[in-house]
JSON list of C-alpha atoms in Angstrom, two decimals:
[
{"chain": "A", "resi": 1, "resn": "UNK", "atom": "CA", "xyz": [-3.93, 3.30, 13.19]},
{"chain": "A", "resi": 2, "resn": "UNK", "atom": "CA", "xyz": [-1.61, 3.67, 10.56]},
{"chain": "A", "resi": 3, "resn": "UNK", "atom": "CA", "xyz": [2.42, 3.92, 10.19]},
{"chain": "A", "resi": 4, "resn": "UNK", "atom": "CA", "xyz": [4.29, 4.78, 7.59]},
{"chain": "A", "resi": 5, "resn": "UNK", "atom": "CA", "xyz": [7.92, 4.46, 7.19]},
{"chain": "A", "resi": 6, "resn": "UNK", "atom": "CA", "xyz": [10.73, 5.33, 4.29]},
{"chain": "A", "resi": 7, "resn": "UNK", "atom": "CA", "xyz": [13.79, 2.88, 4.59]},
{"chain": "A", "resi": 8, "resn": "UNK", "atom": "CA", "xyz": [16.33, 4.26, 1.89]},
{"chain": "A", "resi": 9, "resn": "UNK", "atom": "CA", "xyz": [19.68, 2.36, 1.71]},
{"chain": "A", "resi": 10, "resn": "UNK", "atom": "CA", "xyz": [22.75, 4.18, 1.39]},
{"chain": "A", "resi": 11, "resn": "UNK", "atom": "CA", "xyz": [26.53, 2.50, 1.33]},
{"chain": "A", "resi": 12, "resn": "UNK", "atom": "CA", "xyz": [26.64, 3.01, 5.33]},
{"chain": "A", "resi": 13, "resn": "UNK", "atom": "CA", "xyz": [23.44, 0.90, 5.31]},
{"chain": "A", "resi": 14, "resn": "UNK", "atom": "CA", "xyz": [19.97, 2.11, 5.57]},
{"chain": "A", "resi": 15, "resn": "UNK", "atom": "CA", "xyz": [18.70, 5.20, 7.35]},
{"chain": "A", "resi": 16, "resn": "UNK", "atom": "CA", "xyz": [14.88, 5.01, 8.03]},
{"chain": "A", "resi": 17, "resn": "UNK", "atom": "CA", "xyz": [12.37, 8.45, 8.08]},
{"chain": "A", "resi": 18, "resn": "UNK", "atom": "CA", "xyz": [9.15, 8.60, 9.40]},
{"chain": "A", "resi": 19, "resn": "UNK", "atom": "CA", "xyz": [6.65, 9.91, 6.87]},
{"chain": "A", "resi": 20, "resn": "UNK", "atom": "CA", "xyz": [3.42, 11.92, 6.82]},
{"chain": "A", "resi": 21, "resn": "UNK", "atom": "CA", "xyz": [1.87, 10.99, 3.93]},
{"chain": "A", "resi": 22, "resn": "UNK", "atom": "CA", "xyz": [-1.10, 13.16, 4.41]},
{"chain": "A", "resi": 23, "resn": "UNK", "atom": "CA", "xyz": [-0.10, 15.30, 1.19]},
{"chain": "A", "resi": 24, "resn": "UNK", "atom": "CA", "xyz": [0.37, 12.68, -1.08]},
{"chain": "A", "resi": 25, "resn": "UNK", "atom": "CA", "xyz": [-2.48, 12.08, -3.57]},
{"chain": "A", "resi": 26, "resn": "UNK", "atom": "CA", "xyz": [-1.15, 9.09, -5.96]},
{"chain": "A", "resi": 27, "resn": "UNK", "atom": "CA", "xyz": [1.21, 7.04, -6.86]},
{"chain": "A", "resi": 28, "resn": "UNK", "atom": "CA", "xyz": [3.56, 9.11, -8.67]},
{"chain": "A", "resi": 29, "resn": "UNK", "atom": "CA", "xyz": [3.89, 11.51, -5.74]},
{"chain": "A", "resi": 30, "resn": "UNK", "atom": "CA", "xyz": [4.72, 8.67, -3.31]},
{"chain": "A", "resi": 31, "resn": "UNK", "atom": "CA", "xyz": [7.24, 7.38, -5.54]},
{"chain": "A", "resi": 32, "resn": "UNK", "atom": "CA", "xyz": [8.80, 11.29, -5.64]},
{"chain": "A", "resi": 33, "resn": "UNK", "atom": "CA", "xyz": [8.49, 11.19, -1.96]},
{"chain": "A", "resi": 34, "resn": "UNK", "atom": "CA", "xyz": [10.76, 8.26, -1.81]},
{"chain": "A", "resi": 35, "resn": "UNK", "atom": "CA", "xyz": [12.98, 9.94, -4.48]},
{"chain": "A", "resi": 36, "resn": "UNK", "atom": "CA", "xyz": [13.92, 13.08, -2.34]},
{"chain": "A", "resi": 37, "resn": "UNK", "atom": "CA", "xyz": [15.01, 10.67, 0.60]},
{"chain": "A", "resi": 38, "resn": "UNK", "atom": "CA", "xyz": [17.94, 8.86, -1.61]},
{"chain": "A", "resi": 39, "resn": "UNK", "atom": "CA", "xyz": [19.33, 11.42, -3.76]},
{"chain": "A", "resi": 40, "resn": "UNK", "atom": "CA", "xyz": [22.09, 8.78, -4.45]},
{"chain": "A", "resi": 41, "resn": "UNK", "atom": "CA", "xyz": [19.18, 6.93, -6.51]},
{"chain": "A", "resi": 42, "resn": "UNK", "atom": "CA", "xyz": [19.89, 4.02, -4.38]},
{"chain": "A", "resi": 43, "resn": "UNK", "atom": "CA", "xyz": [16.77, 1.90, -3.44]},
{"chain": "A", "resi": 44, "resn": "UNK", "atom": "CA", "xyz": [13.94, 3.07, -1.25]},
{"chain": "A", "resi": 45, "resn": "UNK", "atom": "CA", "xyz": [11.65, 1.36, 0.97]},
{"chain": "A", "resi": 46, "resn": "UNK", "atom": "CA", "xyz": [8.15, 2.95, 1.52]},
{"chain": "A", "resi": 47, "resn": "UNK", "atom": "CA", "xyz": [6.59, 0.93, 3.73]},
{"chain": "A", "resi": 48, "resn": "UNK", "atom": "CA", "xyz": [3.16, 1.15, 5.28]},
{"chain": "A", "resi": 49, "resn": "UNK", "atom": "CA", "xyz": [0.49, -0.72, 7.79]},
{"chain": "A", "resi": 50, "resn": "UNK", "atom": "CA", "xyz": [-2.71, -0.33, 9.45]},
{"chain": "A", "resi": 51, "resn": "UNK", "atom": "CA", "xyz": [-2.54, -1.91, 12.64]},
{"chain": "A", "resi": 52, "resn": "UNK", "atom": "CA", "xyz": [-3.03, -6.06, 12.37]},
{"chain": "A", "resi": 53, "resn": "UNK", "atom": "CA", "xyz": [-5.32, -5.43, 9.01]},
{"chain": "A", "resi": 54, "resn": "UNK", "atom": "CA", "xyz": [-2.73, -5.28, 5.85]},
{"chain": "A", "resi": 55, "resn": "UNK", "atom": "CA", "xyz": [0.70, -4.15, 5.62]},
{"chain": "A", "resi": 56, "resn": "UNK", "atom": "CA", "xyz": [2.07, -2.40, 1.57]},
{"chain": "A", "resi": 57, "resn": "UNK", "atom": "CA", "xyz": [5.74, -2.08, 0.22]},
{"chain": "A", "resi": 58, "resn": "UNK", "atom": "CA", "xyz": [6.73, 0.34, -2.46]},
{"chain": "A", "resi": 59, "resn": "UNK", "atom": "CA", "xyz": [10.21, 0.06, -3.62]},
{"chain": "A", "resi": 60, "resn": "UNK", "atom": "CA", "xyz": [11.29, 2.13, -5.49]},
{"chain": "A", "resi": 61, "resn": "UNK", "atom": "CA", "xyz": [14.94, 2.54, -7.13]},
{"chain": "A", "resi": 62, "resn": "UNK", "atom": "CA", "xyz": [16.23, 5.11, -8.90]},
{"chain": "A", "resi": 63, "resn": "UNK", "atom": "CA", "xyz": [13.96, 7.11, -11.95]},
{"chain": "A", "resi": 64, "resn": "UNK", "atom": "CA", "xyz": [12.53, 3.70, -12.59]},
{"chain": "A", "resi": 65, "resn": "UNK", "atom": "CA", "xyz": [8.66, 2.79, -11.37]},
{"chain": "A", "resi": 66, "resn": "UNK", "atom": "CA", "xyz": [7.86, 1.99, -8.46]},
{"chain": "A", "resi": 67, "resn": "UNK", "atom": "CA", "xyz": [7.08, -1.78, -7.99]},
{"chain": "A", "resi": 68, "resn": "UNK", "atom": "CA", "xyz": [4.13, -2.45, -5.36]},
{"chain": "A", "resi": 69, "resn": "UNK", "atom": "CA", "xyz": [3.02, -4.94, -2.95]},
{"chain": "A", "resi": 70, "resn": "UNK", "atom": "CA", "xyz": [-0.16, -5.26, -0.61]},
{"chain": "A", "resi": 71, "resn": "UNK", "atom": "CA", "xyz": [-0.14, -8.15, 1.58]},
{"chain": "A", "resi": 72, "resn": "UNK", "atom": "CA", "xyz": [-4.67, -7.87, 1.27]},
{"chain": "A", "resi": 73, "resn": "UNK", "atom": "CA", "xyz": [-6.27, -6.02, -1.49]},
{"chain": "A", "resi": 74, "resn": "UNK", "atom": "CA", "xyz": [-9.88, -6.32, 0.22]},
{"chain": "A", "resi": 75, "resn": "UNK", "atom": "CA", "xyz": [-8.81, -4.69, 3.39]},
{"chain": "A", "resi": 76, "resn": "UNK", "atom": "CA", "xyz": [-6.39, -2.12, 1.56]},
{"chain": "A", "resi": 77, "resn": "UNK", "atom": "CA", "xyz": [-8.81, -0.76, -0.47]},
{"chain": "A", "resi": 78, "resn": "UNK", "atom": "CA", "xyz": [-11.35, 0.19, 2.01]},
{"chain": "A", "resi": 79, "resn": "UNK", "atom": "CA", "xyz": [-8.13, 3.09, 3.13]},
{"chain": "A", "resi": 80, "resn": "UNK", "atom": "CA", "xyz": [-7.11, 5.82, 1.98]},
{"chain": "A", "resi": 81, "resn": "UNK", "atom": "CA", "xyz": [-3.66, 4.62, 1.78]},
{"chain": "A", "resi": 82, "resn": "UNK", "atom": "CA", "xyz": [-4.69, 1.32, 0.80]},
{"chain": "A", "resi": 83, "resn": "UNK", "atom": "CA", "xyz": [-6.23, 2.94, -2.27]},
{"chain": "A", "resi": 84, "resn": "UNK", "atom": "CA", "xyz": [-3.17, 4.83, -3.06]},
{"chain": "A", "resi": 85, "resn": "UNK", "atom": "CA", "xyz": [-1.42, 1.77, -3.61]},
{"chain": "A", "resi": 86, "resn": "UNK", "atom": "CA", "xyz": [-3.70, -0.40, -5.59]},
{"chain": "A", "resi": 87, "resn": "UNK", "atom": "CA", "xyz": [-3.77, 1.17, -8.99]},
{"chain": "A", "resi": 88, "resn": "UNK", "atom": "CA", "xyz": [-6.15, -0.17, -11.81]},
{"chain": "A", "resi": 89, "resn": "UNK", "atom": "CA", "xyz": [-2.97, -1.69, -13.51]},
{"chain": "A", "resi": 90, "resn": "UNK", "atom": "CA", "xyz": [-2.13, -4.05, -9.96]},
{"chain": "A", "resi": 91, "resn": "UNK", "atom": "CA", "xyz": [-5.88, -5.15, -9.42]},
{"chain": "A", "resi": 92, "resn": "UNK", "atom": "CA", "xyz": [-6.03, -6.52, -13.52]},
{"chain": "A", "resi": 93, "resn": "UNK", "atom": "CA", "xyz": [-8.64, -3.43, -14.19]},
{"chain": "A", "resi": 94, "resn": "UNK", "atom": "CA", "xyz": [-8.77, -1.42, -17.54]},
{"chain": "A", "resi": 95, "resn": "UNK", "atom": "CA", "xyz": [-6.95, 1.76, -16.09]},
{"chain": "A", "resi": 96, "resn": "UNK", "atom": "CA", "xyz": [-9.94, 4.42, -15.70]},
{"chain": "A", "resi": 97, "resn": "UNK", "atom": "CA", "xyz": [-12.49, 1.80, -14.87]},
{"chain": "A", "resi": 98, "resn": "UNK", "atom": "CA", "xyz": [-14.50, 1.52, -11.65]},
{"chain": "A", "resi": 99, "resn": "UNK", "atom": "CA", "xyz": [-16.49, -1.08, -10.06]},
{"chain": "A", "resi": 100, "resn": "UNK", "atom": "CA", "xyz": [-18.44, 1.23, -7.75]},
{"chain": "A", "resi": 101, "resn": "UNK", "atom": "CA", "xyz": [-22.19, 2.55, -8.49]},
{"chain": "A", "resi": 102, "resn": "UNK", "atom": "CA", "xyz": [-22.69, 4.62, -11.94]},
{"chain": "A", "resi": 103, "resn": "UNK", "atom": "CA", "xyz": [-22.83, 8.40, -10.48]},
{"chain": "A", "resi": 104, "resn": "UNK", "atom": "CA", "xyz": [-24.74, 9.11, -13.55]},
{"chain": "A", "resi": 105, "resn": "UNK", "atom": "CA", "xyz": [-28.06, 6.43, -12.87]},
{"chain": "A", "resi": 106, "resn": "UNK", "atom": "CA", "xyz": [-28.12, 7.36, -8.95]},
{"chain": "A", "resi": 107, "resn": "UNK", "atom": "CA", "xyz": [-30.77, 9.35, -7.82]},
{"chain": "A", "resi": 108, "resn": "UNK", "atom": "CA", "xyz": [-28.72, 12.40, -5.36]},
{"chain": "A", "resi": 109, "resn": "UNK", "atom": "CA", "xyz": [-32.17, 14.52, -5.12]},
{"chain": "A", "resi": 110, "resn": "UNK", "atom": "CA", "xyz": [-31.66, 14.33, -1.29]},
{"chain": "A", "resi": 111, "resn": "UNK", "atom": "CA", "xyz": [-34.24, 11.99, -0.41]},
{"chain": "A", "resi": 112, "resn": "UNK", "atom": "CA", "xyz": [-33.27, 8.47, 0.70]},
{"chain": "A", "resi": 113, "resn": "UNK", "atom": "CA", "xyz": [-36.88, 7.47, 1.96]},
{"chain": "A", "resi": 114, "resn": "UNK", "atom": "CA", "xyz": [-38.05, 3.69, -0.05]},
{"chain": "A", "resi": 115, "resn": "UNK", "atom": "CA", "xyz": [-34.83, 2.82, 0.34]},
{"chain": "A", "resi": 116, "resn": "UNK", "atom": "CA", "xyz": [-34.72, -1.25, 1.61]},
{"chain": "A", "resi": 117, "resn": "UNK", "atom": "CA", "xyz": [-32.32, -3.07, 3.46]},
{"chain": "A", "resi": 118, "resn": "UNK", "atom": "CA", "xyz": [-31.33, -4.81, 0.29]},
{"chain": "A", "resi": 119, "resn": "UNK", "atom": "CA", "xyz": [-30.16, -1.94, -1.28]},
{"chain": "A", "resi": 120, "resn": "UNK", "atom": "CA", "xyz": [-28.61, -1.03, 1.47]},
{"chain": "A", "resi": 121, "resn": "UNK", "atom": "CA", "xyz": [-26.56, -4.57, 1.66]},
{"chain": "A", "resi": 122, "resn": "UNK", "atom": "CA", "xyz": [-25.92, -3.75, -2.05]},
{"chain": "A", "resi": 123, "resn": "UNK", "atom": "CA", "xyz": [-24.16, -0.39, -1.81]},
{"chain": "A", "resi": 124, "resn": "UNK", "atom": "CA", "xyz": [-21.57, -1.81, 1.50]},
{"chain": "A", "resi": 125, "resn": "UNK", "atom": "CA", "xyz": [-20.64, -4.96, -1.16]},
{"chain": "A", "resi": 126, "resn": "UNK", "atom": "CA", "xyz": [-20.08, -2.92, -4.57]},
{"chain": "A", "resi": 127, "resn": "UNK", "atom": "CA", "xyz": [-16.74, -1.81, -4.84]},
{"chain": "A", "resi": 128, "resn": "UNK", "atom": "CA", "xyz": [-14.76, -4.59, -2.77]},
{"chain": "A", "resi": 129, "resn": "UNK", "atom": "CA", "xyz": [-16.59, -7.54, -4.50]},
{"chain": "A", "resi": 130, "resn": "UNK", "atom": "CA", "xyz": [-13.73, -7.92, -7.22]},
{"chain": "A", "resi": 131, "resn": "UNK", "atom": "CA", "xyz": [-10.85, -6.63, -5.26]},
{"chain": "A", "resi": 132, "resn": "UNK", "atom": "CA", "xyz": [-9.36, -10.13, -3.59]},
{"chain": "A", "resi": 133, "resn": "UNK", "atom": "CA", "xyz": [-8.94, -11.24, -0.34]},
{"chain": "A", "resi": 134, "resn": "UNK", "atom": "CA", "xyz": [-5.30, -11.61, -0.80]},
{"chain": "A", "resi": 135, "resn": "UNK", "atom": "CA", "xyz": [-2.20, -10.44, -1.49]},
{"chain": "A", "resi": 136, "resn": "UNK", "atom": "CA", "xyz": [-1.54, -8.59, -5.18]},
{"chain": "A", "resi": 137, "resn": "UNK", "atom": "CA", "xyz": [1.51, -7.30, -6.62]},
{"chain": "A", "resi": 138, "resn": "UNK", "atom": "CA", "xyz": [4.91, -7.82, -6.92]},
{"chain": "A", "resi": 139, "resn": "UNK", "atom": "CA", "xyz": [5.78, -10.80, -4.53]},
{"chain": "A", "resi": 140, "resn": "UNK", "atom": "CA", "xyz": [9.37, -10.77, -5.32]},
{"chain": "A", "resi": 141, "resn": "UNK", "atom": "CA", "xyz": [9.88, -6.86, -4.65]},
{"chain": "A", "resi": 142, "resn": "UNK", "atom": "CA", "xyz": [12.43, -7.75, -2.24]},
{"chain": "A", "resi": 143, "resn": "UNK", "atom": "CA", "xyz": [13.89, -11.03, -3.37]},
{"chain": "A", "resi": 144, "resn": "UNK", "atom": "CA", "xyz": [17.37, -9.28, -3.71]},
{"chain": "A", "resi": 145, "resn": "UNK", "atom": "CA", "xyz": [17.04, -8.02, -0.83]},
{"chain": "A", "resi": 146, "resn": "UNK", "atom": "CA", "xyz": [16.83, -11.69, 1.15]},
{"chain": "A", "resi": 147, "resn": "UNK", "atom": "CA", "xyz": [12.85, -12.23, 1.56]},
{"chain": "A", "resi": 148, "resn": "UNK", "atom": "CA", "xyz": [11.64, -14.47, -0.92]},
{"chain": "A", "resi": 149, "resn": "UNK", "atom": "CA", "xyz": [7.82, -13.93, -2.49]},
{"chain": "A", "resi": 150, "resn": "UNK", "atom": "CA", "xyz": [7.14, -17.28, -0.05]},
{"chain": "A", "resi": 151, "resn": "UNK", "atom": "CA", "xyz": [8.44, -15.38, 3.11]},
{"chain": "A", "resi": 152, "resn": "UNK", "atom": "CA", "xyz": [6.73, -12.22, 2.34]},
{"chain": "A", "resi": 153, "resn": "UNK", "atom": "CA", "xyz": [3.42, -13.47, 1.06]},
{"chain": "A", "resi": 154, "resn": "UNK", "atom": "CA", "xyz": [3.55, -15.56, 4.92]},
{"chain": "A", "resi": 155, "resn": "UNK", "atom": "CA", "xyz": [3.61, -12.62, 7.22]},
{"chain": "A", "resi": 156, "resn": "UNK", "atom": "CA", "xyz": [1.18, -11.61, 9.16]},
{"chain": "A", "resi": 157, "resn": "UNK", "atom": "CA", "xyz": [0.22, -7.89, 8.67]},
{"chain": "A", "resi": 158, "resn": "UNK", "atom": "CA", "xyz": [0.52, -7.56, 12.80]},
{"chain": "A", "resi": 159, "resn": "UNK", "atom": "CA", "xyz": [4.61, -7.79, 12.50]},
{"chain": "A", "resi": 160, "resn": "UNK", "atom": "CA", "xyz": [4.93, -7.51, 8.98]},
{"chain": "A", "resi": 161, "resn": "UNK", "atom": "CA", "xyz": [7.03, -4.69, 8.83]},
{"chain": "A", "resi": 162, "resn": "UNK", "atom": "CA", "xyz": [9.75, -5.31, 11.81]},
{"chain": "A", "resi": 163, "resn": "UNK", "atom": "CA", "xyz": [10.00, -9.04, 10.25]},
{"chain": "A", "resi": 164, "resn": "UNK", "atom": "CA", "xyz": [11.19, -7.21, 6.83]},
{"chain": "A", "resi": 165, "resn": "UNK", "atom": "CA", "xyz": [13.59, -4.70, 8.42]},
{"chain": "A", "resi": 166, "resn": "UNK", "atom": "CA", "xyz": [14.83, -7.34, 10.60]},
{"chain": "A", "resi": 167, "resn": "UNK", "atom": "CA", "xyz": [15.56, -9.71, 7.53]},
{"chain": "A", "resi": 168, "resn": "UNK", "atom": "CA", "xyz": [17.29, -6.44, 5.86]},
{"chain": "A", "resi": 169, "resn": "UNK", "atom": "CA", "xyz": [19.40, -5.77, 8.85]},
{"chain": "A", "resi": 170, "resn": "UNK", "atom": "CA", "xyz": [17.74, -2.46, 9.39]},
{"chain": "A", "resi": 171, "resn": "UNK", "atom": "CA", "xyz": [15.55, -3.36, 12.82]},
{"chain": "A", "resi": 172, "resn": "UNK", "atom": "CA", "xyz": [17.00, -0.97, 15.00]},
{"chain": "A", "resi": 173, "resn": "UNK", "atom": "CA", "xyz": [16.71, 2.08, 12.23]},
{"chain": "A", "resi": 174, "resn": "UNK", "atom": "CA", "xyz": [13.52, 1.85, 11.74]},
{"chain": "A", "resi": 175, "resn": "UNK", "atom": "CA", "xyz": [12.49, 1.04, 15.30]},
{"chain": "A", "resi": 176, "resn": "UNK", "atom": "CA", "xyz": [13.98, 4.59, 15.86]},
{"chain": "A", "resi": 177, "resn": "UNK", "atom": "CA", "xyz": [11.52, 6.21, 13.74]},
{"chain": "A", "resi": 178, "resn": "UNK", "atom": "CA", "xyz": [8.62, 3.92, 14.88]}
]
């Protein structure tokens, strides 16, 4: 289960929207998401969880880009939000890269008989094998804000997100949209 969350702060404080992000495709139109819900160009929150697995902050502020933070690459990547999030740039990969299978040396003719277990165990481990078990990022996304990178990298994913609004002073905003 997933929930998603836009936290924008305005001079009365910060007003939090729920958010569907099934139309967003990358990056760029999360950060544009956030965009439309400040048109002050004050700072946005975008932040995300799947339930007790990994939690992701996107701040972004302004027209500048948006600065990232998964709290576990391993278990963000294997979502489709997850994978929205960790770009080639904030895993250390040559942008355009890809540490799955080469489509082009597969065999697709339909037919998966002669296949082993082996393989099998192969294909579930390519793809996560160089993506850590950790958190990646920009730990001090919200040092300004009043979590340090030593806070934040300490929560755990389950209460992740109320911890950070609570720390911001914006608990009972975003509980509303929760």
């Amino acid at each position: 289960m997933y929930f998603a969350a836009l936290l924008a702060r305005t001079e009365d404080g910060w007003e939090a929207s729920d958010t569907e992000l099934d139309d967003v495709e990358t990056l760029s139109d999360l950060a544009d998401l956030a965009r439309e819900a400040s048109p002050e160009e004050d700072t946005v929150l975008v932040l995300i969880e799947q339930e007790d697995a990994w939690f992701g902050v996107v701040r972004v502020d302004g027209e500048d880009d948006p600065r990232i933070y998964v709290s576990d690459a391993a278990a963000a990547v294997r979502s489709a939000y997850g994978e929205l999030l960790l770009t080639d740039e904030l895993l250390g990969r040559e942008p355009g890269t890809t540490d799955g299978p080469d489509l082009d040396s597969l065999d697709l003719d339909g037919t998966e008989d002669g296949e082993s277990e082996a393989d099998e165990d192969e294909e579930e481990t390519t793809g996560s094998d160089s993506v850590p078990h950790s958190p990646v990022g920009d730990g001090e996304i919200l040092d300004d804000l009043g979590i340090s990178e030593k806070e934040l990298r300490t929560l755990d994913a389950e209460d992740a997100l109320g911890s950070i609004a609570e720390a911001l002073g914006a608990s009972e905003v975003l509980e509303t949209v929760r």
